Short mmCIF file of C-alpha atoms and ligand atoms in Angstrom, two decimals:
data_model
loop_
_atom_site.label_atom_id
_atom_site.label_comp_id
_atom_site.label_asym_id
_atom_site.label_seq_id
_atom_site.Cartn_x
_atom_site.Cartn_y
_atom_site.Cartn_z
CA MET A 115 -0.21 -0.14 -0.05
CA SER A 116 0.85 3.41 -0.53
CA HIS A 117 0.16 4.81 3.00
CA GLY A 118 1.53 3.52 6.38
CA SER A 119 -0.38 2.29 9.27
CA SER A 120 -0.53 5.59 10.58
CA SER A 121 -2.66 7.04 7.84
CA LEU A 122 -6.16 8.14 7.21
CA PHE A 123 -7.62 8.93 3.77
CA ILE A 124 -8.53 12.82 4.29
CA GLY A 125 -8.94 15.31 1.44
CA GLY A 126 -7.78 13.13 -1.45
CA GLN A 127 -4.15 12.43 0.79
CA TRP A 128 -2.94 9.89 3.08
CA VAL A 129 -2.75 12.06 6.85
CA THR A 130 -1.00 10.90 9.58
CA SER A 131 -3.88 10.49 12.07
CA HIS A 132 -3.96 12.28 15.55
CA SER A 133 -4.97 9.60 17.61
CA ALA A 134 -2.13 7.14 18.84
CA GLU A 135 -4.16 4.35 19.04
CA VAL A 136 -3.62 1.57 16.61
CA ASN A 137 -5.78 -1.07 15.55
CA THR A 138 -4.73 -4.66 14.59
CA VAL A 139 -6.91 -6.22 11.97
CA ILE A 140 -6.68 -10.03 12.89
CA ASN A 141 -7.18 -12.79 10.50
CA ALA A 142 -10.55 -14.58 11.45
CA THR A 143 -9.13 -18.04 10.40
CA THR A 144 -5.59 -18.00 11.44
CA GLU A 145 -6.16 -15.61 14.21
CA GLU A 146 -3.13 -13.72 13.36
CA ALA A 147 -2.47 -10.16 12.66
CA MET A 148 -3.21 -9.01 9.11
CA GLY A 149 -2.46 -5.16 9.06
CA ARG A 150 -2.74 -2.06 11.24
CA THR A 151 -4.55 1.36 11.06
CA PRO A 152 -5.17 4.23 13.50
CA ILE A 153 -8.07 4.34 15.17
CA ALA A 154 -9.59 7.88 14.51
CA ASP A 155 -10.24 9.74 17.31
CA ALA A 156 -12.69 13.00 17.56
CA ALA A 157 -9.88 15.23 15.75
CA ASP A 158 -9.38 13.13 13.37
CA VAL A 159 -13.26 13.07 12.50
CA ASP A 160 -13.18 16.77 12.53
CA ALA A 161 -10.66 16.78 10.26
CA ALA A 162 -12.57 14.28 7.74
CA VAL A 163 -15.82 16.53 7.97
CA ALA A 164 -13.68 19.61 7.52
CA ALA A 165 -12.04 18.55 4.06
CA ALA A 166 -15.74 17.08 3.22
CA ARG A 167 -17.25 20.26 4.08
CA ARG A 168 -14.79 22.33 1.79
CA ALA A 169 -15.37 19.69 -0.94
CA PHE A 170 -18.98 20.46 -0.77
CA ASP A 171 -19.16 23.99 -0.04
CA GLY A 172 -15.93 25.39 -2.04
CA THR A 173 -14.73 22.66 -4.75
CA GLY A 174 -17.92 22.24 -7.23
CA TRP A 175 -18.39 18.30 -7.05
CA SER A 176 -22.19 19.32 -6.26
CA ASP A 177 -22.37 21.85 -9.10
CA LEU A 178 -20.97 19.63 -11.56
CA GLN A 179 -23.25 18.30 -14.27
CA PRO A 180 -24.58 15.27 -13.38
CA GLY A 181 -23.35 13.54 -16.17
CA GLU A 182 -19.82 14.88 -15.52
CA ARG A 183 -20.31 13.24 -11.88
CA ALA A 184 -21.27 10.22 -13.35
CA ASP A 185 -18.24 10.15 -14.91
CA ALA A 186 -16.37 10.54 -12.23
CA MET A 187 -17.99 7.91 -10.57
CA GLU A 188 -17.31 5.29 -13.51
CA ARG A 189 -13.38 6.10 -13.03
CA PHE A 190 -13.91 5.27 -9.33
CA ALA A 191 -15.83 1.85 -10.35
CA ASP A 192 -13.15 0.87 -12.81
CA GLU A 193 -10.44 1.68 -9.89
CA MET A 194 -12.11 -0.68 -7.65
CA ALA A 195 -12.80 -3.62 -10.63
CA LYS A 196 -9.10 -3.57 -10.91
CA ARG A 197 -8.74 -4.05 -7.18
CA SER A 198 -11.73 -6.79 -7.10
CA THR A 199 -9.58 -9.96 -5.90
CA LEU A 200 -7.43 -8.10 -3.45
CA ILE A 201 -10.78 -6.50 -2.00
CA ALA A 202 -12.23 -10.03 -2.22
CA GLU A 203 -9.60 -11.98 -0.52
CA THR A 204 -9.12 -9.27 2.11
CA VAL A 205 -12.76 -9.09 3.54
CA THR A 206 -12.52 -13.12 3.44
CA ALA A 207 -9.24 -13.09 5.88
CA GLU A 208 -10.78 -10.04 7.95
CA ASN A 209 -14.40 -11.59 8.51
CA GLY A 210 -14.48 -15.02 7.26
CA MET A 211 -16.69 -14.87 4.62
CA PRO A 212 -16.43 -17.65 2.15
CA ILE A 213 -14.35 -16.68 -0.88
CA SER A 214 -17.04 -17.87 -3.33
CA LEU A 215 -19.62 -14.88 -2.14
CA SER A 216 -17.19 -12.39 -1.53
CA VAL A 217 -15.87 -12.29 -4.82
CA GLY A 218 -19.39 -10.87 -5.43
CA ALA A 219 -20.26 -9.42 -2.43
CA ASN A 220 -17.10 -7.40 -1.81
CA GLY A 221 -14.87 -7.70 -4.89
CA PHE A 222 -17.42 -6.28 -7.51
CA SER A 223 -20.26 -4.72 -5.52
CA GLY A 224 -18.71 -1.53 -5.10
CA ALA A 225 -17.93 -1.45 -8.99
CA GLY A 226 -21.48 -2.51 -9.56
CA LEU A 227 -23.32 -0.09 -7.47
CA LEU A 228 -21.37 3.05 -8.82
CA ARG A 229 -22.23 1.96 -11.94
CA TYR A 230 -25.75 1.60 -11.33
CA TYR A 231 -26.12 5.29 -9.87
CA ALA A 232 -24.08 6.96 -12.24
CA GLY A 233 -26.60 5.74 -14.71
CA LEU A 234 -29.40 6.73 -12.64
CA ILE A 235 -28.06 9.93 -12.27
CA ARG A 236 -27.34 10.68 -15.86
CA GLU A 237 -31.22 10.36 -16.61
CA PHE A 238 -32.52 11.86 -13.06
CA PRO A 239 -35.15 14.58 -13.16
CA LEU A 240 -33.42 17.15 -10.82
CA GLU A 241 -35.71 19.73 -11.69
CA GLU A 242 -39.43 19.58 -12.47
CA ILE A 243 -41.87 22.71 -13.90
CA ARG A 244 -45.37 21.81 -11.78
CA ALA A 245 -48.73 23.52 -12.11
CA GLY A 246 -49.62 24.96 -9.01
CA ASP A 247 -53.38 24.35 -7.25
CA LEU A 248 -52.79 28.47 -6.92
CA PRO A 249 -52.34 30.24 -10.09
CA GLY A 250 -48.59 29.90 -10.63
CA ASN A 251 -46.26 27.46 -11.88
CA ILE A 252 -43.51 25.96 -9.05
CA LEU A 253 -40.07 24.88 -9.75
CA VAL A 254 -39.60 21.66 -7.48
CA ARG A 255 -35.67 20.99 -7.49
CA ARG A 256 -33.99 18.36 -5.92
CA GLU A 257 -30.60 19.56 -4.32
CA PRO A 258 -27.71 17.40 -2.74
CA LEU A 259 -27.94 17.66 1.28
CA GLY A 260 -24.34 18.11 1.74
CA VAL A 261 -21.81 16.13 3.82
CA VAL A 262 -22.82 12.57 4.45
CA ALA A 263 -21.60 10.56 7.71
CA ALA A 264 -21.27 6.89 6.28
CA LEU A 265 -21.15 4.19 9.25
CA VAL A 266 -20.85 0.38 8.12
CA PRO A 267 -20.50 -2.67 10.08
CA TRP A 268 -17.83 -5.46 9.08
CA ASN A 269 -20.12 -8.47 7.87
CA TYR A 270 -20.38 -6.63 4.01
CA PRO A 271 -18.01 -4.06 4.44
CA GLN A 272 -17.90 -3.10 0.50
CA GLY A 273 -21.20 -3.47 -0.43
CA LEU A 274 -22.97 -1.92 2.68
CA ALA A 275 -20.66 0.76 2.37
CA MET A 276 -21.16 1.54 -1.37
CA MET A 277 -24.80 1.73 -1.20
CA LYS A 278 -24.36 4.70 1.04
CA ILE A 279 -21.50 6.48 -0.97
CA ALA A 280 -22.58 5.72 -4.75
CA PRO A 281 -26.07 7.50 -4.03
CA ALA A 282 -24.45 9.88 -2.00
CA LEU A 283 -21.84 11.07 -5.12
CA ALA A 284 -24.69 10.60 -7.54
CA ALA A 285 -26.56 13.21 -5.71
CA GLY A 286 -23.89 16.04 -5.47
CA CYS A 287 -23.08 15.26 -1.50
CA THR A 288 -19.51 14.51 -0.01
CA VAL A 289 -18.68 11.65 2.65
CA VAL A 290 -16.87 10.58 5.54
CA LEU A 291 -16.80 6.96 5.63
CA LYS A 292 -16.38 5.31 9.30
CA PRO A 293 -15.84 1.31 8.81
CA ALA A 294 -15.93 -0.96 11.15
CA LEU A 295 -12.22 -1.51 13.07
CA GLU A 296 -12.33 -5.41 11.57
CA THR A 297 -12.70 -4.75 8.26
CA ALA A 298 -10.65 -1.42 8.06
CA LEU A 299 -8.24 -2.67 5.72
CA ASP A 300 -10.43 -3.14 2.69
CA ALA A 301 -11.65 0.60 3.20
CA ASN A 302 -8.42 1.59 2.38
CA ILE A 303 -8.73 -0.28 -0.67
CA MET A 304 -11.76 1.40 -1.38
CA ALA A 305 -9.93 4.87 -0.62
CA GLU A 306 -6.80 4.02 -2.83
CA ALA A 307 -9.32 3.13 -5.61
CA ALA A 308 -10.77 6.67 -5.22
CA ALA A 309 -7.39 8.43 -5.10
CA ALA A 310 -6.63 6.75 -7.93
CA ALA A 311 -9.71 7.74 -10.25
CA GLY A 312 -8.94 11.09 -9.54
CA LEU A 313 -12.10 11.90 -7.43
CA PRO A 314 -11.82 15.85 -6.30
CA ALA A 315 -10.02 16.29 -2.47
CA GLY A 316 -12.15 15.74 0.08
CA VAL A 317 -15.32 14.13 -1.95
CA PHE A 318 -14.64 10.72 -0.07
CA ASN A 319 -12.61 10.55 3.29
CA VAL A 320 -12.21 7.41 5.60
CA VAL A 321 -11.41 7.44 9.30
CA PRO A 322 -11.87 3.47 10.83
CA GLY A 323 -12.93 4.14 14.17
CA GLY A 324 -15.21 2.59 16.87
CA VAL A 325 -17.34 4.19 19.68
CA GLU A 326 -15.76 7.48 19.79
CA ALA A 327 -14.99 8.49 16.26
CA GLY A 328 -18.69 7.15 15.15
CA GLN A 329 -19.94 9.35 18.39
CA ALA A 330 -18.06 12.08 17.24
CA LEU A 331 -19.17 11.89 13.27
CA VAL A 332 -23.05 11.37 13.87
CA ALA A 333 -23.31 14.15 15.69
CA HIS A 334 -20.73 16.80 13.98
CA PRO A 335 -21.98 20.11 13.37
CA GLY A 336 -20.46 20.05 9.76
CA VAL A 337 -22.38 16.50 8.94
CA ASP A 338 -25.98 16.96 7.03
CA LYS A 339 -26.95 13.26 6.71
CA VAL A 340 -26.67 10.16 8.67
CA SER A 341 -26.67 7.00 7.24
CA PHE A 342 -25.66 4.06 9.21
CA THR A 343 -25.98 0.13 8.93
CA GLY A 344 -25.05 -2.18 12.05
CA SER A 345 -27.19 -3.38 15.04
CA THR A 346 -30.78 -2.17 16.04
CA ALA A 347 -29.10 -1.31 19.40
CA THR A 348 -26.50 1.25 17.70
CA GLY A 349 -29.51 2.40 15.37
CA ARG A 350 -31.72 3.34 18.32
CA ILE A 351 -28.90 5.42 19.82
CA ILE A 352 -27.85 6.94 16.76
CA GLY A 353 -31.89 7.59 16.18
CA GLU A 354 -31.96 9.51 19.86
CA VAL A 355 -29.10 11.61 18.65
CA THR A 356 -30.20 12.81 15.12
CA GLY A 357 -33.67 12.92 16.57
CA ARG A 358 -32.33 15.60 19.12
CA LEU A 359 -30.43 17.37 16.58
CA LEU A 360 -33.14 17.28 13.58
CA ARG A 361 -30.89 15.60 11.15
CA PRO A 362 -31.70 13.35 8.45
CA VAL A 363 -30.81 9.87 9.04
CA THR A 364 -31.20 6.51 7.41
CA LEU A 365 -30.86 3.13 9.40
CA GLU A 366 -30.42 -0.27 8.19
CA LEU A 367 -30.63 -2.64 11.35
CA GLY A 368 -30.77 -6.10 12.32
CA GLY A 369 -33.27 -8.93 11.27
CA LYS A 370 -34.81 -12.50 11.89
CA SER A 371 -36.09 -13.34 8.69
CA ALA A 372 -38.51 -16.11 7.82
CA ALA A 373 -38.29 -18.96 4.83
CA VAL A 374 -42.07 -19.70 4.64
CA ILE A 375 -42.06 -23.29 2.92
CA LEU A 376 -45.57 -24.29 1.74
CA ASP A 377 -47.13 -27.25 1.54
CA ASP A 378 -47.00 -27.23 -2.53
CA ALA A 379 -43.09 -26.66 -2.58
CA ASP A 380 -40.58 -28.61 -3.79
CA ILE A 381 -38.95 -29.54 -0.47
CA PRO A 382 -35.67 -30.93 -1.78
CA ALA A 383 -35.06 -27.66 -3.99
CA ALA A 384 -36.22 -25.40 -1.36
CA VAL A 385 -34.20 -26.80 1.24
CA ALA A 386 -30.86 -26.51 -1.35
CA GLY A 387 -32.05 -23.19 -1.73
CA LEU A 388 -31.94 -21.98 1.56
CA ALA A 389 -27.81 -22.70 1.80
CA ASP A 390 -27.76 -19.47 0.48
CA VAL A 391 -30.77 -17.98 1.82
CA SER A 392 -30.04 -18.95 5.53
CA PHE A 393 -26.52 -19.37 6.28
CA PRO A 394 -24.98 -16.79 4.08
CA ASN A 395 -21.49 -15.68 4.88
CA ASN A 396 -21.74 -17.73 8.04
CA GLY A 397 -24.93 -16.72 9.09
CA GLN A 398 -23.42 -13.24 9.61
CA THR A 399 -25.96 -11.64 7.50
CA CYS A 400 -28.82 -9.04 8.37
CA THR A 401 -30.99 -10.36 6.03
CA ALA A 402 -30.44 -14.20 6.46
CA ASN A 403 -33.71 -16.55 6.85
CA THR A 404 -32.82 -17.75 9.99
CA ARG A 405 -36.32 -19.18 10.93
CA VAL A 406 -37.66 -21.21 8.96
CA LEU A 407 -41.38 -21.97 8.82
CA ALA A 408 -42.88 -25.40 7.76
CA PRO A 409 -46.17 -26.73 7.52
CA ALA A 410 -46.72 -29.07 10.43
CA HIS A 411 -47.98 -32.24 8.39
CA ARG A 412 -44.67 -32.08 6.58
CA TYR A 413 -42.58 -30.82 9.59
CA GLU A 414 -40.05 -33.76 9.88
CA GLU A 415 -39.44 -34.13 6.19
CA VAL A 416 -38.32 -30.19 6.26
CA LEU A 417 -36.20 -30.66 9.66
CA ASP A 418 -34.46 -33.28 8.26
CA ALA A 419 -33.51 -31.41 5.03
CA VAL A 420 -32.52 -28.92 6.65
CA THR A 421 -30.48 -30.94 9.01
CA ASP A 422 -28.80 -32.64 6.28
CA LEU A 423 -28.05 -29.96 4.50
CA ALA A 424 -26.11 -27.96 7.30
CA ARG A 425 -24.27 -31.34 7.75
CA SER A 426 -23.45 -31.31 4.14
CA MET A 427 -21.66 -27.92 4.12
CA THR A 428 -18.40 -27.81 4.02
CA VAL A 429 -16.48 -25.89 6.84
CA GLY A 430 -12.83 -24.41 6.49
CA ASP A 431 -10.46 -22.02 4.93
CA PRO A 432 -12.82 -19.44 3.32
CA LEU A 433 -10.44 -18.48 0.90
CA ASP A 434 -11.19 -22.19 -0.82
CA PRO A 435 -13.79 -21.79 -3.23
CA ALA A 436 -15.09 -25.23 -2.22
CA THR A 437 -15.60 -23.61 1.48
CA ALA A 438 -19.38 -22.88 2.51
CA ILE A 439 -19.16 -22.09 6.24
CA GLY A 440 -15.79 -20.08 7.15
CA PRO A 441 -14.88 -18.77 10.65
CA VAL A 442 -17.07 -15.89 12.07
CA VAL A 443 -15.76 -12.73 12.63
CA SER A 444 -13.83 -12.80 16.40
CA ALA A 445 -13.66 -14.92 19.69
CA ARG A 446 -15.89 -12.32 21.07
CA GLN A 447 -19.28 -13.30 18.35
CA ARG A 448 -18.20 -16.94 18.35
CA GLU A 449 -18.84 -16.52 22.35
CA ARG A 450 -21.94 -14.54 21.56
CA ILE A 451 -23.54 -17.53 19.42
CA GLU A 452 -22.12 -20.44 21.49
CA GLY A 453 -24.25 -18.71 24.15
CA TYR A 454 -27.68 -18.50 22.14
CA ILE A 455 -26.83 -22.49 21.77
CA ALA A 456 -26.68 -22.93 24.95
CA THR A 457 -29.86 -20.57 25.71
CA GLY A 458 -31.69 -22.91 22.93
CA ARG A 459 -30.80 -25.92 24.23
CA GLY A 460 -31.66 -24.55 27.49
CA GLU A 461 -35.53 -23.56 26.15
CA GLY A 462 -36.02 -27.02 24.77
CA ALA A 463 -35.72 -26.83 21.18
CA ARG A 464 -34.17 -29.82 19.87
CA LEU A 465 -30.58 -29.59 18.40
CA THR A 466 -30.51 -31.44 15.20
CA THR A 467 -27.08 -30.87 14.28
CA GLY A 468 -24.17 -28.72 14.95
CA GLY A 469 -23.94 -26.90 18.15
CA GLY A 470 -20.15 -26.78 18.59
CA ARG A 471 -16.93 -26.20 16.99
CA PRO A 472 -15.35 -28.59 14.07
CA ALA A 473 -12.87 -30.81 15.54
CA HIS A 474 -10.83 -31.17 12.88
CA LEU A 475 -10.23 -27.09 12.97
CA ASP A 476 -7.70 -26.20 15.66
CA ARG A 477 -7.50 -22.30 14.89
CA GLY A 478 -9.69 -19.69 13.71
CA TRP A 479 -13.29 -18.83 15.09
CA PHE A 480 -14.99 -21.60 13.47
CA LEU A 481 -18.52 -22.76 14.39
CA GLU A 482 -20.83 -26.12 13.20
CA PRO A 483 -23.60 -25.23 11.03
CA THR A 484 -26.55 -25.61 13.75
CA VAL A 485 -30.01 -26.66 13.37
CA PHE A 486 -32.67 -26.52 15.81
CA GLY A 487 -36.33 -28.18 15.83
CA ASP A 488 -39.38 -27.78 18.09
CA VAL A 489 -38.62 -24.54 18.44
CA ARG A 490 -41.86 -21.79 19.03
CA ASN A 491 -41.66 -18.32 18.09
CA ASP A 492 -41.70 -17.00 21.59
CA MET A 493 -38.37 -18.51 22.43
CA VAL A 494 -35.22 -16.78 22.38
CA ILE A 495 -33.56 -18.17 19.56
CA ALA A 496 -36.67 -17.77 17.43
CA ARG A 497 -36.79 -13.81 18.80
CA GLU A 498 -33.51 -12.57 18.59
CA GLU A 499 -30.49 -12.30 15.98
CA ILE A 500 -28.26 -14.33 16.38
CA PHE A 501 -25.52 -13.20 13.69
CA GLY A 502 -23.91 -17.18 13.19
CA PRO A 503 -24.76 -20.01 11.41
CA VAL A 504 -27.64 -21.24 13.43
CA ILE A 505 -31.18 -22.12 12.29
CA ALA A 506 -34.66 -22.54 13.92
CA VAL A 507 -37.11 -24.64 12.35
CA ILE A 508 -41.05 -23.78 13.33
CA PRO A 509 -43.95 -25.31 12.46
CA PHE A 510 -47.35 -23.94 11.15
CA ARG A 511 -50.94 -25.13 10.46
CA ASP A 512 -51.59 -23.06 7.84
CA GLU A 513 -51.18 -20.16 5.79
CA ASN A 514 -52.91 -17.70 8.02
CA GLU A 515 -50.54 -18.94 10.90
CA ALA A 516 -47.31 -18.91 8.46
CA VAL A 517 -48.30 -14.90 7.89
CA ALA A 518 -48.87 -14.45 11.93
CA LEU A 519 -45.78 -16.52 12.89
CA ALA A 520 -43.44 -14.56 10.13
CA ASN A 521 -44.85 -11.28 11.31
CA ASP A 522 -44.52 -12.29 14.82
CA SER A 523 -40.95 -10.67 15.00
CA ASP A 524 -39.74 -7.32 16.36
CA TYR A 525 -37.69 -6.98 12.75
CA GLY A 526 -38.88 -6.74 9.23
CA LEU A 527 -35.78 -6.82 7.30
CA ALA A 528 -36.09 -9.97 4.66
CA GLY A 529 -37.81 -13.24 4.03
CA SER A 530 -38.67 -15.53 1.66
CA VAL A 531 -41.63 -17.97 0.28
CA TRP A 532 -41.26 -21.63 -1.16
CA THR A 533 -44.08 -22.66 -3.52
CA GLY A 534 -44.76 -24.53 -6.90
CA ASP A 535 -47.17 -21.80 -7.63
CA THR A 536 -46.03 -17.92 -7.73
CA GLU A 537 -49.17 -16.31 -7.40
CA ARG A 538 -49.77 -18.37 -4.10
CA GLY A 539 -46.47 -17.23 -2.77
CA LEU A 540 -47.01 -13.69 -4.17
CA ALA A 541 -50.50 -13.20 -2.08
CA LEU A 542 -48.40 -14.78 1.00
CA ALA A 543 -45.28 -12.40 0.52
CA ARG A 544 -48.10 -9.58 0.45
CA ARG A 545 -48.75 -10.10 3.84
CA ILE A 546 -45.86 -10.40 5.32
CA ARG A 547 -44.41 -7.03 7.07
CA THR A 548 -41.06 -6.85 6.04
CA GLY A 549 -38.96 -4.34 3.38
CA THR A 550 -37.85 -6.95 1.01
CA ILE A 551 -38.84 -10.80 0.34
CA GLY A 552 -38.37 -13.27 -2.07
CA ILE A 553 -40.29 -16.31 -3.82
CA ASN A 554 -38.35 -19.17 -4.50
CA GLY A 555 -35.10 -17.16 -3.38
CA TYR A 556 -33.41 -14.57 -2.27
CA ARG A 557 -31.12 -11.40 -3.44
CA VAL A 558 -30.43 -8.14 -2.64
CA ASP A 559 -30.49 -6.00 -6.11
CA ASN A 560 -28.89 -2.95 -6.83
CA ALA A 561 -32.22 -1.52 -8.27
CA ALA A 562 -34.65 -3.06 -5.55
CA PRO A 563 -35.17 -0.76 -2.51
CA PHE A 564 -33.72 -2.20 0.55
CA GLY A 565 -34.22 -1.37 4.26
CA GLY A 566 -36.70 -2.75 7.11
CA TYR A 567 -39.95 -2.64 8.64
CA LYS A 568 -40.23 -2.04 12.75
CA ALA A 569 -36.81 -2.70 14.17
CA SER A 570 -35.02 -3.18 11.11
CA GLY A 571 -34.90 0.30 10.45
CA LEU A 572 -35.72 3.56 8.85
CA GLY A 573 -35.62 4.71 4.67
CA ARG A 574 -34.60 2.67 2.00
CA GLU A 575 -31.39 2.02 0.22
CA ASN A 576 -30.66 0.83 -3.35
CA GLY A 577 -33.00 1.79 -6.86
CA PRO A 578 -34.18 5.60 -7.07
CA GLU A 579 -35.16 5.50 -3.62
CA GLY A 580 -32.07 4.97 -2.48
CA LEU A 581 -30.92 8.31 -3.68
CA MET A 582 -33.96 10.33 -2.87
CA ALA A 583 -32.44 9.67 0.70
CA PHE A 584 -29.78 11.98 -0.11
CA PHE A 585 -31.49 15.01 -1.67
CA GLN A 586 -33.18 17.95 -0.15
CA VAL A 587 -36.67 19.24 -2.02
CA LYS A 588 -36.92 22.70 -2.80
CA SER A 589 -39.71 24.38 -4.31
CA VAL A 590 -39.48 27.94 -6.11
CA LEU A 591 -42.59 29.40 -6.80
CA LEU A 592 -42.39 31.14 -9.94
CA PRO A 593 -43.66 34.55 -10.66
CA THR A 594 -47.55 34.67 -11.60
CA ALA A 595 -47.65 37.38 -14.43
CA THR A 596 -46.14 36.38 -17.54
P1 NAD B 680 -22.52 -2.15 15.09
O1 NAD B 680 -24.02 -1.83 15.55
O2 NAD B 680 -21.93 -2.40 16.86
O3 NAD B 680 -21.39 -1.34 14.55
C1 NAD B 680 -22.03 -0.65 13.33
C2 NAD B 680 -20.86 0.59 13.38
O4 NAD B 680 -21.65 1.29 13.98
C3 NAD B 680 -19.84 0.06 13.48
O5 NAD B 680 -19.07 1.13 12.26
C4 NAD B 680 -19.28 0.67 14.78
O6 NAD B 680 -17.95 0.80 14.86
C5 NAD B 680 -20.08 1.57 14.84
N1 NAD B 680 -20.60 2.22 16.50
C6 NAD B 680 -20.62 1.49 17.35
N2 NAD B 680 -21.31 2.18 17.99
C7 NAD B 680 -21.38 3.43 17.72
C8 NAD B 680 -22.15 4.56 18.27
N3 NAD B 680 -22.65 4.86 19.66
N4 NAD B 680 -22.23 5.72 17.67
C9 NAD B 680 -21.71 5.89 16.47
N5 NAD B 680 -21.27 4.35 15.79
C10 NAD B 680 -21.00 3.53 16.31
O7 NAD B 680 -22.98 -3.53 14.42
P2 NAD B 680 -21.87 -4.92 14.39
O8 NAD B 680 -22.47 -5.68 15.43
O9 NAD B 680 -20.80 -4.54 14.22
O10 NAD B 680 -23.10 -5.40 12.73
C11 NAD B 680 -23.62 -6.34 12.92
C12 NAD B 680 -24.83 -5.79 13.01
O11 NAD B 680 -25.17 -5.49 11.60
C13 NAD B 680 -26.05 -6.43 13.06
O12 NAD B 680 -27.20 -6.50 13.77
C14 NAD B 680 -26.56 -6.67 11.33
O13 NAD B 680 -28.23 -7.35 11.24
C15 NAD B 680 -26.73 -5.58 11.14
N6 NAD B 680 -26.66 -5.15 9.70
C16 NAD B 680 -27.55 -4.59 9.16
C17 NAD B 680 -27.54 -4.28 7.79
C18 NAD B 680 -28.52 -3.59 6.94
O14 NAD B 680 -28.63 -3.75 5.83
N7 NAD B 680 -29.99 -3.87 7.70
C19 NAD B 680 -26.71 -5.25 7.00
C20 NAD B 680 -25.67 -5.70 7.86
C21 NAD B 680 -25.96 -5.75 8.94
#
């Protein structure tokens, strides 16, 4: 890398951190140090916000024609794509994501989002003339909100960051990204790509940090919009702060989504599909469908199939393309998941497979894919986000009960319906109170608005809706006399 471990990307340059604190990023598979970054403090955040402020107020990023911003974003995308292998492998080492997933979810997702929003802003109507209800026309303008604070977790660090950065840049905003400390190294690769693409100084800044930097950024007087992805607990704190400040905020939070398998589904095919829908990224996925709802009269058949699926998944080195389940991100996270497994046993759920650490792996924070049967929806393991490879299989009597169970959750982020009849699946999907839901599958699409009902968040990312989150709307009342 072109910069030292004490550097932060601020104002288009690698500058020495004000903080003396060092963040050592640990490889989740080898448990060895893989690199270092500073832990940004409030003074570093100040410098980054000042750079973003100057870039917004003074240097014309927001005044460029949308097509010129789109050109710059496409150059940024090209530089990201050139680094896709490095990005994918770095994230896999940092957080244990199987490389087969990381290539798309980290390696190419950033470039894809930049291209998607570059295309959108070229065509997007930023001004429209509207006939007034009173005499006279109105010019309705969409103006960039200003300096954006983007705070992201470690589980899909590249895609989640770019779901904020790409629409913000397209809208004409400037950005300060605060990556999580666990995945600070891949954020620096993003910064290198931005520099190589010649993005104007200060338009994009990176300050890896923990709670101190996060709090300083969210509350900073120079910030106009906060876009946060992370846990519901932290989201509530950020919502309180931004509420007091009357600062626009988007919150993408936790989930406990349901996969509803209807009685007309091809069960082997449906359960095979759950490999990617229920266990993605070793379960460290906000959209993971970790509650599998099965028709009571086919319950044992579904439970057996999910159990067999979990047993068949290859657990091991996440850099191996054949690996389905890598380690979880940290020792602390593994202990937390093990605590939930103990809770599930204690509340009377039936462990059908997994529940422990794989015997053949003596290093790395691995856990066996784990399935619980005989789960009731009021058990802790059915209500709380475990964020590991742990699935609860819950029976339902009829479609109405399936809908009631799916909706009986504090969360509402994702979900899926599995059926031989798409119309039937669609009818059920309409009744489930969740931000995204798939029929016979699940995917996050750049064009599909993404976000949560209930405790899963506020607002939407992706699609034109994700762009709208970075605009203010101004009405100019045109003269009535012509
Ligand atoms: P977390 O909330 O602990 O941390 C997320 C980010 O917030 C990190 O960058 C962290 O440093 C920062 N942070 C922590 N406390 C802060 C504070 N008081 N003020 C400002 N910033 C603060 O989340 P995590 O455990 O790292 O990530 C996992 C969570 O993220 C899960 O709950 C998961 O469901 C959620 N998630 C949601 C989505 C989504 O789009 N809805 C996507 C991925 C992950």
